[in-house]
JSON list of C-alpha atoms in Angstrom, two decimals:
[
{"chain": "A", "resi": 1, "resn": "MET", "atom": "CA", "xyz": [0.00, 0.00, 0.00]},
{"chain": "A", "resi": 2, "resn": "ALA", "atom": "CA", "xyz": [1.30, 3.40, -0.93]},
{"chain": "A", "resi": 3, "resn": "TYR", "atom": "CA", "xyz": [1.67, 5.64, 2.08]},
{"chain": "A", "resi": 4, "resn": "PHE", "atom": "CA", "xyz": [0.84, 9.31, 2.13]},
{"chain": "A", "resi": 5, "resn": "SER", "atom": "CA", "xyz": [1.92, 11.87, 4.66]},
{"chain": "A", "resi": 6, "resn": "ARG", "atom": "CA", "xyz": [-0.11, 12.55, 7.78]},
{"chain": "A", "resi": 7, "resn": "ILE", "atom": "CA", "xyz": [0.00, 16.27, 7.03]},
{"chain": "A", "resi": 8, "resn": "ALA", "atom": "CA", "xyz": [-1.54, 15.81, 3.60]},
{"chain": "A", "resi": 9, "resn": "PHE", "atom": "CA", "xyz": [-4.08, 13.41, 5.05]},
{"chain": "A", "resi": 10, "resn": "LEU", "atom": "CA", "xyz": [-5.25, 15.81, 7.77]},
{"chain": "A", "resi": 11, "resn": "ALA", "atom": "CA", "xyz": [-5.26, 18.74, 5.35]},
{"chain": "A", "resi": 12, "resn": "ALA", "atom": "CA", "xyz": [-7.50, 16.80, 2.98]},
{"chain": "A", "resi": 13, "resn": "ALA", "atom": "CA", "xyz": [-9.84, 15.94, 5.86]},
{"chain": "A", "resi": 14, "resn": "LEU", "atom": "CA", "xyz": [-10.12, 19.58, 6.92]},
{"chain": "A", "resi": 15, "resn": "VAL", "atom": "CA", "xyz": [-10.80, 20.74, 3.38]},
{"chain": "A", "resi": 16, "resn": "SER", "atom": "CA", "xyz": [-13.48, 18.08, 2.96]},
{"chain": "A", "resi": 17, "resn": "ALA", "atom": "CA", "xyz": [-15.14, 18.94, 6.27]},
{"chain": "A", "resi": 18, "resn": "ALA", "atom": "CA", "xyz": [-15.29, 22.59, 5.31]},
{"chain": "A", "resi": 19, "resn": "ALA", "atom": "CA", "xyz": [-16.79, 21.74, 1.95]},
{"chain": "A", "resi": 20, "resn": "LEU", "atom": "CA", "xyz": [-19.44, 19.53, 3.53]},
{"chain": "A", "resi": 21, "resn": "GLY", "atom": "CA", "xyz": [-20.63, 22.20, 5.91]},
{"chain": "A", "resi": 22, "resn": "ALA", "atom": "CA", "xyz": [-23.91, 20.97, 7.39]},
{"chain": "A", "resi": 23, "resn": "GLY", "atom": "CA", "xyz": [-23.96, 17.77, 5.33]},
{"chain": "A", "resi": 24, "resn": "THR", "atom": "CA", "xyz": [-24.85, 14.42, 6.78]},
{"chain": "A", "resi": 25, "resn": "SER", "atom": "CA", "xyz": [-21.37, 12.87, 6.38]},
{"chain": "A", "resi": 26, "resn": "THR", "atom": "CA", "xyz": [-18.75, 14.31, 8.72]},
{"chain": "A", "resi": 27, "resn": "ALA", "atom": "CA", "xyz": [-15.42, 13.22, 10.12]},
{"chain": "A", "resi": 28, "resn": "GLN", "atom": "CA", "xyz": [-13.16, 14.75, 12.76]},
{"chain": "A", "resi": 29, "resn": "PRO", "atom": "CA", "xyz": [-9.60, 14.08, 13.91]},
{"chain": "A", "resi": 30, "resn": "ARG", "atom": "CA", "xyz": [-9.37, 11.34, 16.49]},
{"chain": "A", "resi": 31, "resn": "ARG", "atom": "CA", "xyz": [-10.62, 12.15, 19.97]},
{"chain": "A", "resi": 32, "resn": "ASP", "atom": "CA", "xyz": [-10.24, 10.23, 23.22]},
{"chain": "A", "resi": 33, "resn": "ASP", "atom": "CA", "xyz": [-13.93, 9.82, 24.06]},
{"chain": "A", "resi": 34, "resn": "GLY", "atom": "CA", "xyz": [-14.10, 6.48, 22.22]},
{"chain": "A", "resi": 35, "resn": "ALA", "atom": "CA", "xyz": [-17.20, 7.34, 20.18]},
{"chain": "A", "resi": 36, "resn": "GLY", "atom": "CA", "xyz": [-17.49, 6.29, 16.56]},
{"chain": "A", "resi": 37, "resn": "VAL", "atom": "CA", "xyz": [-15.01, 4.29, 14.53]},
{"chain": "A", "resi": 38, "resn": "VAL", "atom": "CA", "xyz": [-11.30, 4.92, 13.95]},
{"chain": "A", "resi": 39, "resn": "VAL", "atom": "CA", "xyz": [-10.03, 3.85, 10.53]},
{"chain": "A", "resi": 40, "resn": "TYR", "atom": "CA", "xyz": [-6.41, 3.32, 9.53]},
{"chain": "A", "resi": 41, "resn": "ASP", "atom": "CA", "xyz": [-4.76, 3.07, 6.15]},
{"chain": "A", "resi": 42, "resn": "ASP", "atom": "CA", "xyz": [-2.51, 0.19, 7.28]},
{"chain": "A", "resi": 43, "resn": "VAL", "atom": "CA", "xyz": [-2.94, -3.07, 9.20]},
{"chain": "A", "resi": 44, "resn": "ASN", "atom": "CA", "xyz": [-2.36, -3.34, 12.96]},
{"chain": "A", "resi": 45, "resn": "PHE", "atom": "CA", "xyz": [-3.84, 0.14, 13.50]},
{"chain": "A", "resi": 46, "resn": "GLN", "atom": "CA", "xyz": [-0.88, 1.77, 11.79]},
{"chain": "A", "resi": 47, "resn": "GLY", "atom": "CA", "xyz": [-0.63, 4.67, 9.40]},
{"chain": "A", "resi": 48, "resn": "PRO", "atom": "CA", "xyz": [-2.74, 7.84, 9.32]},
{"chain": "A", "resi": 49, "resn": "ALA", "atom": "CA", "xyz": [-5.93, 7.51, 11.38]},
{"chain": "A", "resi": 50, "resn": "LEU", "atom": "CA", "xyz": [-9.26, 9.28, 11.23]},
{"chain": "A", "resi": 51, "resn": "THR", "atom": "CA", "xyz": [-12.30, 9.07, 13.54]},
{"chain": "A", "resi": 52, "resn": "LEU", "atom": "CA", "xyz": [-15.73, 8.94, 11.91]},
{"chain": "A", "resi": 53, "resn": "ARG", "atom": "CA", "xyz": [-18.87, 9.63, 13.93]},
{"chain": "A", "resi": 54, "resn": "ASN", "atom": "CA", "xyz": [-21.45, 9.95, 11.19]},
{"chain": "A", "resi": 55, "resn": "ASP", "atom": "CA", "xyz": [-22.33, 8.22, 7.96]},
{"chain": "A", "resi": 56, "resn": "VAL", "atom": "CA", "xyz": [-19.83, 8.64, 5.13]},
{"chain": "A", "resi": 57, "resn": "ASN", "atom": "CA", "xyz": [-21.32, 7.89, 1.73]},
{"chain": "A", "resi": 58, "resn": "ASP", "atom": "CA", "xyz": [-18.11, 8.50, -0.22]},
{"chain": "A", "resi": 59, "resn": "MET", "atom": "CA", "xyz": [-14.65, 7.83, 1.20]},
{"chain": "A", "resi": 60, "resn": "ARG", "atom": "CA", "xyz": [-13.11, 9.81, -1.64]},
{"chain": "A", "resi": 61, "resn": "GLU", "atom": "CA", "xyz": [-14.05, 12.92, 0.33]},
{"chain": "A", "resi": 62, "resn": "TYR", "atom": "CA", "xyz": [-11.30, 11.97, 2.79]},
{"chain": "A", "resi": 63, "resn": "ARG", "atom": "CA", "xyz": [-8.92, 10.29, 0.33]},
{"chain": "A", "resi": 64, "resn": "LEU", "atom": "CA", "xyz": [-9.71, 6.99, 2.00]},
{"chain": "A", "resi": 65, "resn": "ASN", "atom": "CA", "xyz": [-11.49, 5.22, -0.83]},
{"chain": "A", "resi": 66, "resn": "ASP", "atom": "CA", "xyz": [-10.19, 1.64, -1.06]},
{"chain": "A", "resi": 67, "resn": "ARG", "atom": "CA", "xyz": [-7.42, 2.44, 1.45]},
{"chain": "A", "resi": 68, "resn": "ILE", "atom": "CA", "xyz": [-8.69, 1.27, 4.86]},
{"chain": "A", "resi": 69, "resn": "SER", "atom": "CA", "xyz": [-6.81, -1.76, 6.23]},
{"chain": "A", "resi": 70, "resn": "SER", "atom": "CA", "xyz": [-7.78, -1.84, 9.94]},
{"chain": "A", "resi": 71, "resn": "LEU", "atom": "CA", "xyz": [-10.35, -0.19, 12.21]},
{"chain": "A", "resi": 72, "resn": "GLN", "atom": "CA", "xyz": [-11.44, 0.18, 15.83]},
{"chain": "A", "resi": 73, "resn": "MET", "atom": "CA", "xyz": [-14.93, 0.81, 17.17]},
{"chain": "A", "resi": 74, "resn": "ALA", "atom": "CA", "xyz": [-16.28, 2.08, 20.46]},
{"chain": "A", "resi": 75, "resn": "PRO", "atom": "CA", "xyz": [-17.80, -0.65, 22.68]},
{"chain": "A", "resi": 76, "resn": "GLY", "atom": "CA", "xyz": [-21.32, -1.58, 21.64]},
{"chain": "A", "resi": 77, "resn": "GLU", "atom": "CA", "xyz": [-21.09, 0.12, 18.25]},
{"chain": "A", "resi": 78, "resn": "ARG", "atom": "CA", "xyz": [-21.61, -1.54, 14.88]},
{"chain": "A", "resi": 79, "resn": "TRP", "atom": "CA", "xyz": [-20.84, -0.10, 11.47]},
{"chain": "A", "resi": 80, "resn": "GLU", "atom": "CA", "xyz": [-21.84, -1.25, 8.04]},
{"chain": "A", "resi": 81, "resn": "VAL", "atom": "CA", "xyz": [-18.99, -1.11, 5.52]},
{"chain": "A", "resi": 82, "resn": "CYS", "atom": "CA", "xyz": [-19.71, -1.20, 1.77]},
{"chain": "A", "resi": 83, "resn": "GLU", "atom": "CA", "xyz": [-17.53, -1.74, -1.28]},
{"chain": "A", "resi": 84, "resn": "ASN", "atom": "CA", "xyz": [-19.19, 1.01, -3.36]},
{"chain": "A", "resi": 85, "resn": "THR", "atom": "CA", "xyz": [-20.03, 4.64, -2.64]},
{"chain": "A", "resi": 86, "resn": "ASN", "atom": "CA", "xyz": [-23.51, 5.48, -1.33]},
{"chain": "A", "resi": 87, "resn": "PHE", "atom": "CA", "xyz": [-23.64, 2.14, 0.54]},
{"chain": "A", "resi": 88, "resn": "GLY", "atom": "CA", "xyz": [-23.85, 0.10, -2.65]},
{"chain": "A", "resi": 89, "resn": "GLY", "atom": "CA", "xyz": [-22.48, -3.28, -3.68]},
{"chain": "A", "resi": 90, "resn": "ARG", "atom": "CA", "xyz": [-21.35, -5.84, -1.12]},
{"chain": "A", "resi": 91, "resn": "CYS", "atom": "CA", "xyz": [-21.83, -4.68, 2.48]},
{"chain": "A", "resi": 92, "resn": "GLU", "atom": "CA", "xyz": [-21.12, -6.20, 5.89]},
{"chain": "A", "resi": 93, "resn": "VAL", "atom": "CA", "xyz": [-21.79, -5.17, 9.50]},
{"chain": "A", "resi": 94, "resn": "ILE", "atom": "CA", "xyz": [-18.64, -5.09, 11.66]},
{"chain": "A", "resi": 95, "resn": "SER", "atom": "CA", "xyz": [-18.22, -4.55, 15.40]},
{"chain": "A", "resi": 96, "resn": "GLY", "atom": "CA", "xyz": [-15.23, -4.38, 17.72]},
{"chain": "A", "resi": 97, "resn": "SER", "atom": "CA", "xyz": [-11.70, -4.11, 16.36]},
{"chain": "A", "resi": 98, "resn": "GLU", "atom": "CA", "xyz": [-10.25, -5.49, 13.14]},
{"chain": "A", "resi": 99, "resn": "ARG", "atom": "CA", "xyz": [-6.48, -5.20, 13.11]},
{"chain": "A", "resi": 100, "resn": "ASP", "atom": "CA", "xyz": [-6.22, -6.73, 9.64]},
{"chain": "A", "resi": 101, "resn": "LEU", "atom": "CA", "xyz": [-9.11, -6.57, 7.19]},
{"chain": "A", "resi": 102, "resn": "ARG", "atom": "CA", "xyz": [-7.46, -8.95, 4.73]},
{"chain": "A", "resi": 103, "resn": "PRO", "atom": "CA", "xyz": [-8.86, -12.17, 6.26]},
{"chain": "A", "resi": 104, "resn": "ARG", "atom": "CA", "xyz": [-12.39, -10.76, 5.97]},
{"chain": "A", "resi": 105, "resn": "GLY", "atom": "CA", "xyz": [-11.86, -9.75, 2.36]},
{"chain": "A", "resi": 106, "resn": "TRP", "atom": "CA", "xyz": [-12.23, -6.03, 3.14]},
{"chain": "A", "resi": 107, "resn": "ASN", "atom": "CA", "xyz": [-8.67, -4.72, 2.89]},
{"chain": "A", "resi": 108, "resn": "ASP", "atom": "CA", "xyz": [-8.54, -1.68, 0.60]},
{"chain": "A", "resi": 109, "resn": "MET", "atom": "CA", "xyz": [-12.20, -2.32, -0.31]},
{"chain": "A", "resi": 110, "resn": "ILE", "atom": "CA", "xyz": [-14.28, 0.16, 1.71]},
{"chain": "A", "resi": 111, "resn": "SER", "atom": "CA", "xyz": [-15.86, 3.05, -0.19]},
{"chain": "A", "resi": 112, "resn": "SER", "atom": "CA", "xyz": [-18.64, 4.02, 2.23]},
{"chain": "A", "resi": 113, "resn": "MET", "atom": "CA", "xyz": [-19.68, 3.20, 5.78]},
{"chain": "A", "resi": 114, "resn": "ARG", "atom": "CA", "xyz": [-22.36, 4.08, 8.32]},
{"chain": "A", "resi": 115, "resn": "ARG", "atom": "CA", "xyz": [-23.26, 3.41, 11.93]},
{"chain": "A", "resi": 116, "resn": "VAL", "atom": "CA", "xyz": [-25.94, 0.79, 12.51]},
{"chain": "A", "resi": 117, "resn": "ARG", "atom": "CA", "xyz": [-28.50, 2.28, 14.88]},
{"chain": "A", "resi": 118, "resn": "GLU", "atom": "CA", "xyz": [-31.02, 0.25, 16.85]},
{"chain": "A", "resi": 119, "resn": "ARG", "atom": "CA", "xyz": [-33.66, 2.86, 16.11]},
{"chain": "A", "resi": 120, "resn": "ASP", "atom": "CA", "xyz": [-33.12, 2.37, 12.41]},
{"chain": "A", "resi": 121, "resn": "ASP", "atom": "CA", "xyz": [-35.81, -0.30, 12.10]},
{"chain": "A", "resi": 122, "resn": "ARG", "atom": "CA", "xyz": [-34.92, -1.37, 8.59]},
{"chain": "A", "resi": 123, "resn": "ARG", "atom": "CA", "xyz": [-31.21, -1.72, 9.30]},
{"chain": "A", "resi": 124, "resn": "SER", "atom": "CA", "xyz": [-31.88, -3.49, 12.59]},
{"chain": "A", "resi": 125, "resn": "ARG", "atom": "CA", "xyz": [-34.13, -6.00, 10.86]},
{"chain": "A", "resi": 126, "resn": "ASP", "atom": "CA", "xyz": [-31.56, -6.56, 8.15]},
{"chain": "A", "resi": 127, "resn": "ASP", "atom": "CA", "xyz": [-28.83, -7.18, 10.69]},
{"chain": "A", "resi": 128, "resn": "ARG", "atom": "CA", "xyz": [-30.97, -9.61, 12.68]},
{"chain": "A", "resi": 129, "resn": "ASN", "atom": "CA", "xyz": [-31.87, -11.42, 9.50]},
{"chain": "A", "resi": 130, "resn": "ASP", "atom": "CA", "xyz": [-28.20, -11.63, 8.51]},
{"chain": "A", "resi": 131, "resn": "ARG", "atom": "CA", "xyz": [-27.38, -13.41, 11.75]},
{"chain": "A", "resi": 132, "resn": "GLY", "atom": "CA", "xyz": [-30.01, -16.03, 10.98]},
{"chain": "A", "resi": 133, "resn": "ARG", "atom": "CA", "xyz": [-29.31, -16.34, 7.28]},
{"chain": "A", "resi": 134, "resn": "ALA", "atom": "CA", "xyz": [-27.16, -18.92, 5.56]},
{"chain": "A", "resi": 135, "resn": "SER", "atom": "CA", "xyz": [-23.66, -17.84, 4.62]},
{"chain": "A", "resi": 136, "resn": "ILE", "atom": "CA", "xyz": [-21.01, -19.06, 2.21]},
{"chain": "A", "resi": 137, "resn": "THR", "atom": "CA", "xyz": [-17.41, -17.93, 1.79]},
{"chain": "A", "resi": 138, "resn": "VAL", "atom": "CA", "xyz": [-15.81, -18.46, -1.60]},
{"chain": "A", "resi": 139, "resn": "TYR", "atom": "CA", "xyz": [-12.18, -18.24, -2.72]},
{"chain": "A", "resi": 140, "resn": "ASP", "atom": "CA", "xyz": [-10.58, -17.84, -6.12]},
{"chain": "A", "resi": 141, "resn": "ASP", "atom": "CA", "xyz": [-7.94, -20.48, -5.38]},
{"chain": "A", "resi": 142, "resn": "VAL", "atom": "CA", "xyz": [-7.92, -24.01, -3.97]},
{"chain": "A", "resi": 143, "resn": "ASN", "atom": "CA", "xyz": [-7.30, -24.73, -0.26]},
{"chain": "A", "resi": 144, "resn": "PHE", "atom": "CA", "xyz": [-9.22, -21.59, 0.77]},
{"chain": "A", "resi": 145, "resn": "GLN", "atom": "CA", "xyz": [-6.53, -19.33, -0.67]},
{"chain": "A", "resi": 146, "resn": "GLY", "atom": "CA", "xyz": [-6.93, -16.02, -2.45]},
{"chain": "A", "resi": 147, "resn": "LYS", "atom": "CA", "xyz": [-9.30, -13.22, -1.59]},
{"chain": "A", "resi": 148, "resn": "PRO", "atom": "CA", "xyz": [-12.37, -14.46, 0.37]},
{"chain": "A", "resi": 149, "resn": "PHE", "atom": "CA", "xyz": [-15.89, -13.21, -0.32]},
{"chain": "A", "resi": 150, "resn": "THR", "atom": "CA", "xyz": [-18.78, -13.98, 2.04]},
{"chain": "A", "resi": 151, "resn": "PHE", "atom": "CA", "xyz": [-22.38, -13.97, 0.80]},
{"chain": "A", "resi": 152, "resn": "ARG", "atom": "CA", "xyz": [-25.61, -14.27, 2.80]},
{"chain": "A", "resi": 153, "resn": "GLY", "atom": "CA", "xyz": [-28.21, -14.19, 0.07]},
{"chain": "A", "resi": 154, "resn": "ASP", "atom": "CA", "xyz": [-28.92, -15.01, -3.56]},
{"chain": "A", "resi": 155, "resn": "VAL", "atom": "CA", "xyz": [-26.19, -14.06, -6.01]},
{"chain": "A", "resi": 156, "resn": "ALA", "atom": "CA", "xyz": [-27.68, -14.15, -9.51]},
{"chain": "A", "resi": 157, "resn": "ASP", "atom": "CA", "xyz": [-24.55, -13.01, -11.34]},
{"chain": "A", "resi": 158, "resn": "MET", "atom": "CA", "xyz": [-21.00, -13.49, -10.11]},
{"chain": "A", "resi": 159, "resn": "ARG", "atom": "CA", "xyz": [-19.73, -11.03, -12.70]},
{"chain": "A", "resi": 160, "resn": "GLN", "atom": "CA", "xyz": [-20.73, -8.12, -10.47]},
{"chain": "A", "resi": 161, "resn": "PHE", "atom": "CA", "xyz": [-18.12, -9.32, -7.95]},
{"chain": "A", "resi": 162, "resn": "GLY", "atom": "CA", "xyz": [-15.46, -10.27, -10.50]},
{"chain": "A", "resi": 163, "resn": "LEU", "atom": "CA", "xyz": [-15.91, -13.92, -9.53]},
{"chain": "A", "resi": 164, "resn": "ASN", "atom": "CA", "xyz": [-17.61, -15.43, -12.58]},
{"chain": "A", "resi": 165, "resn": "ASP", "atom": "CA", "xyz": [-16.00, -18.80, -13.37]},
{"chain": "A", "resi": 166, "resn": "ARG", "atom": "CA", "xyz": [-13.23, -18.08, -10.85]},
{"chain": "A", "resi": 167, "resn": "ILE", "atom": "CA", "xyz": [-14.24, -19.88, -7.63]},
{"chain": "A", "resi": 168, "resn": "SER", "atom": "CA", "xyz": [-11.99, -22.81, -6.72]},
{"chain": "A", "resi": 169, "resn": "SER", "atom": "CA", "xyz": [-12.86, -23.55, -3.07]},
{"chain": "A", "resi": 170, "resn": "LEU", "atom": "CA", "xyz": [-15.66, -22.66, -0.67]},
{"chain": "A", "resi": 171, "resn": "GLN", "atom": "CA", "xyz": [-16.89, -22.96, 2.89]},
{"chain": "A", "resi": 172, "resn": "VAL", "atom": "CA", "xyz": [-20.59, -23.25, 3.74]},
{"chain": "A", "resi": 173, "resn": "GLY", "atom": "CA", "xyz": [-21.95, -22.41, 7.19]},
{"chain": "A", "resi": 174, "resn": "SER", "atom": "CA", "xyz": [-22.55, -25.29, 9.59]},
{"chain": "A", "resi": 175, "resn": "GLY", "atom": "CA", "xyz": [-25.77, -27.16, 8.85]},
{"chain": "A", "resi": 176, "resn": "GLU", "atom": "CA", "xyz": [-26.43, -25.11, 5.70]},
{"chain": "A", "resi": 177, "resn": "SER", "atom": "CA", "xyz": [-26.65, -25.89, 2.00]},
{"chain": "A", "resi": 178, "resn": "TRP", "atom": "CA", "xyz": [-26.16, -23.77, -1.10]},
{"chain": "A", "resi": 179, "resn": "GLU", "atom": "CA", "xyz": [-27.02, -24.43, -4.71]},
{"chain": "A", "resi": 180, "resn": "ILE", "atom": "CA", "xyz": [-24.30, -23.44, -7.19]},
{"chain": "A", "resi": 181, "resn": "CYS", "atom": "CA", "xyz": [-25.05, -23.04, -10.89]},
{"chain": "A", "resi": 182, "resn": "GLU", "atom": "CA", "xyz": [-22.92, -22.82, -14.02]},
{"chain": "A", "resi": 183, "resn": "ASN", "atom": "CA", "xyz": [-24.94, -20.00, -15.61]},
{"chain": "A", "resi": 184, "resn": "THR", "atom": "CA", "xyz": [-26.12, -16.64, -14.34]},
{"chain": "A", "resi": 185, "resn": "GLY", "atom": "CA", "xyz": [-29.68, -16.43, -13.04]},
{"chain": "A", "resi": 186, "resn": "PHE", "atom": "CA", "xyz": [-29.37, -19.93, -11.50]},
{"chain": "A", "resi": 187, "resn": "GLY", "atom": "CA", "xyz": [-29.45, -21.53, -14.94]},
{"chain": "A", "resi": 188, "resn": "GLY", "atom": "CA", "xyz": [-27.70, -24.46, -16.57]},
{"chain": "A", "resi": 189, "resn": "GLN", "atom": "CA", "xyz": [-26.24, -27.31, -14.54]},
{"chain": "A", "resi": 190, "resn": "CYS", "atom": "CA", "xyz": [-26.65, -26.85, -10.76]},
{"chain": "A", "resi": 191, "resn": "THR", "atom": "CA", "xyz": [-25.67, -28.84, -7.70]},
{"chain": "A", "resi": 192, "resn": "VAL", "atom": "CA", "xyz": [-26.11, -28.48, -3.93]},
{"chain": "A", "resi": 193, "resn": "VAL", "atom": "CA", "xyz": [-23.04, -28.18, -1.70]},
{"chain": "A", "resi": 194, "resn": "SER", "atom": "CA", "xyz": [-22.64, -28.15, 2.07]},
{"chain": "A", "resi": 195, "resn": "GLY", "atom": "CA", "xyz": [-19.72, -28.08, 4.43]},
{"chain": "A", "resi": 196, "resn": "SER", "atom": "CA", "xyz": [-16.34, -27.25, 2.93]},
{"chain": "A", "resi": 197, "resn": "GLU", "atom": "CA", "xyz": [-14.91, -27.94, -0.51]},
{"chain": "A", "resi": 198, "resn": "ARG", "atom": "CA", "xyz": [-11.17, -27.42, -0.40]},
{"chain": "A", "resi": 199, "resn": "ASP", "atom": "CA", "xyz": [-10.73, -28.11, -4.11]},
{"chain": "A", "resi": 200, "resn": "LEU", "atom": "CA", "xyz": [-13.70, -27.83, -6.46]},
{"chain": "A", "resi": 201, "resn": "ARG", "atom": "CA", "xyz": [-11.83, -29.79, -9.11]},
{"chain": "A", "resi": 202, "resn": "ARG", "atom": "CA", "xyz": [-12.74, -32.86, -7.09]},
{"chain": "A", "resi": 203, "resn": "ILE", "atom": "CA", "xyz": [-16.41, -32.42, -7.97]},
{"chain": "A", "resi": 204, "resn": "ASN", "atom": "CA", "xyz": [-15.81, -30.86, -11.40]},
{"chain": "A", "resi": 205, "resn": "TRP", "atom": "CA", "xyz": [-16.89, -27.36, -10.37]},
{"chain": "A", "resi": 206, "resn": "ASN", "atom": "CA", "xyz": [-13.58, -25.52, -10.44]},
{"chain": "A", "resi": 207, "resn": "ASP", "atom": "CA", "xyz": [-13.94, -22.14, -12.21]},
{"chain": "A", "resi": 208, "resn": "MET", "atom": "CA", "xyz": [-17.52, -23.04, -13.13]},
{"chain": "A", "resi": 209, "resn": "ILE", "atom": "CA", "xyz": [-19.80, -21.09, -10.77]},
{"chain": "A", "resi": 210, "resn": "SER", "atom": "CA", "xyz": [-21.77, -18.14, -12.18]},
{"chain": "A", "resi": 211, "resn": "SER", "atom": "CA", "xyz": [-24.62, -17.90, -9.64]},
{"chain": "A", "resi": 212, "resn": "MET", "atom": "CA", "xyz": [-25.55, -19.32, -6.26]},
{"chain": "A", "resi": 213, "resn": "HIS", "atom": "CA", "xyz": [-28.20, -19.15, -3.57]},
{"chain": "A", "resi": 214, "resn": "PRO", "atom": "CA", "xyz": [-28.93, -20.72, -0.17]},
{"chain": "A", "resi": 215, "resn": "VAL", "atom": "CA", "xyz": [-31.21, -23.75, -0.10]},
{"chain": "A", "resi": 216, "resn": "SER", "atom": "CA", "xyz": [-33.71, -24.03, 2.75]},
{"chain": "A", "resi": 217, "resn": "ASP", "atom": "CA", "xyz": [-36.47, -26.49, 3.58]},
{"chain": "A", "resi": 218, "resn": "ARG", "atom": "CA", "xyz": [-39.06, -23.91, 2.70]},
{"chain": "A", "resi": 219, "resn": "ASP", "atom": "CA", "xyz": [-37.55, -23.35, -0.73]},
{"chain": "A", "resi": 220, "resn": "GLY", "atom": "CA", "xyz": [-39.78, -25.99, -2.23]},
{"chain": "A", "resi": 221, "resn": "ARG", "atom": "CA", "xyz": [-39.34, -25.16, -5.87]},
{"chain": "A", "resi": 222, "resn": "ARG", "atom": "CA", "xyz": [-35.58, -25.33, -5.82]},
{"chain": "A", "resi": 223, "resn": "ASP", "atom": "CA", "xyz": [-35.59, -28.51, -3.77]},
{"chain": "A", "resi": 224, "resn": "ARG", "atom": "CA", "xyz": [-38.02, -30.17, -6.15]},
{"chain": "A", "resi": 225, "resn": "ASP", "atom": "CA", "xyz": [-36.00, -29.09, -9.17]},
{"chain": "A", "resi": 226, "resn": "ARG", "atom": "CA", "xyz": [-32.87, -30.55, -7.63]},
{"chain": "A", "resi": 227, "resn": "ASP", "atom": "CA", "xyz": [-34.60, -33.82, -6.81]},
{"chain": "A", "resi": 228, "resn": "ASN", "atom": "CA", "xyz": [-36.03, -34.04, -10.31]},
{"chain": "A", "resi": 229, "resn": "ARG", "atom": "CA", "xyz": [-32.61, -33.58, -11.83]},
{"chain": "A", "resi": 230, "resn": "ARG", "atom": "CA", "xyz": [-31.25, -36.37, -9.68]},
{"chain": "A", "resi": 231, "resn": "ASP", "atom": "CA", "xyz": [-34.13, -38.66, -10.67]},
{"chain": "A", "resi": 232, "resn": "ASP", "atom": "CA", "xyz": [-33.53, -37.89, -14.34]},
{"chain": "A", "resi": 233, "resn": "ASP", "atom": "CA", "xyz": [-29.84, -38.70, -13.98]},
{"chain": "A", "resi": 234, "resn": "ARG", "atom": "CA", "xyz": [-30.61, -42.02, -12.29]},
{"chain": "A", "resi": 235, "resn": "ASN", "atom": "CA", "xyz": [-33.15, -42.91, -14.98]},
{"chain": "A", "resi": 236, "resn": "ASP", "atom": "CA", "xyz": [-30.67, -42.07, -17.72]},
{"chain": "A", "resi": 237, "resn": "ARG", "atom": "CA", "xyz": [-28.07, -44.33, -16.17]},
{"chain": "A", "resi": 238, "resn": "ARG", "atom": "CA", "xyz": [-30.56, -47.21, -15.83]},
{"chain": "A", "resi": 239, "resn": "ASN", "atom": "CA", "xyz": [-31.67, -46.84, -19.45]},
{"chain": "A", "resi": 240, "resn": "ARG", "atom": "CA", "xyz": [-28.16, -46.92, -20.90]}
]
């Protein structure tokens, strides 16, 4: 990561704050009261640091876009970090301290972030649902190597994450199942995976996945489609 001077960093922050005026996204130099989140441009809480206490919909305002490598939060606080500006793209709720965002797949990835407030009914519901939703972590290399991406809902097109036909290993949450498909929109050949797959070459799915979604007992249509495909395969083998 290219480093930039603390003086230039703080000067940019002051210029941005002045330009924002009464806007909804503000940031101040670090204070000792522990409120908000402190972000750093290097791992292990190193490098220039800035404390954020309000939503920031565009990290470019502070020259922090795709530069944050570690962060610290006040006790009891949670922040949603997003890969695109205006809270778009992949997002994840984080709490506590993260001294190295690389294992979570968020190093140099954050473009916007906002505090999760309990009074924000929609965000609170989303966060509660996330805790109860199935999750899968995928990697672009075998043996769980490469940059990890974690998903908690349907992904109809892996191209939006730069992962189309690139996944080589994956880890599914305990007791969960996901259906992976070779085409976007859950089309083409599909199969259900659970547990961990250290090397997708073993099941002939290396660099093949274009869409995926969690499979639940209540997802009757998908379950029936999967069962029908299996029945068709068995019938084909018996008729040969």
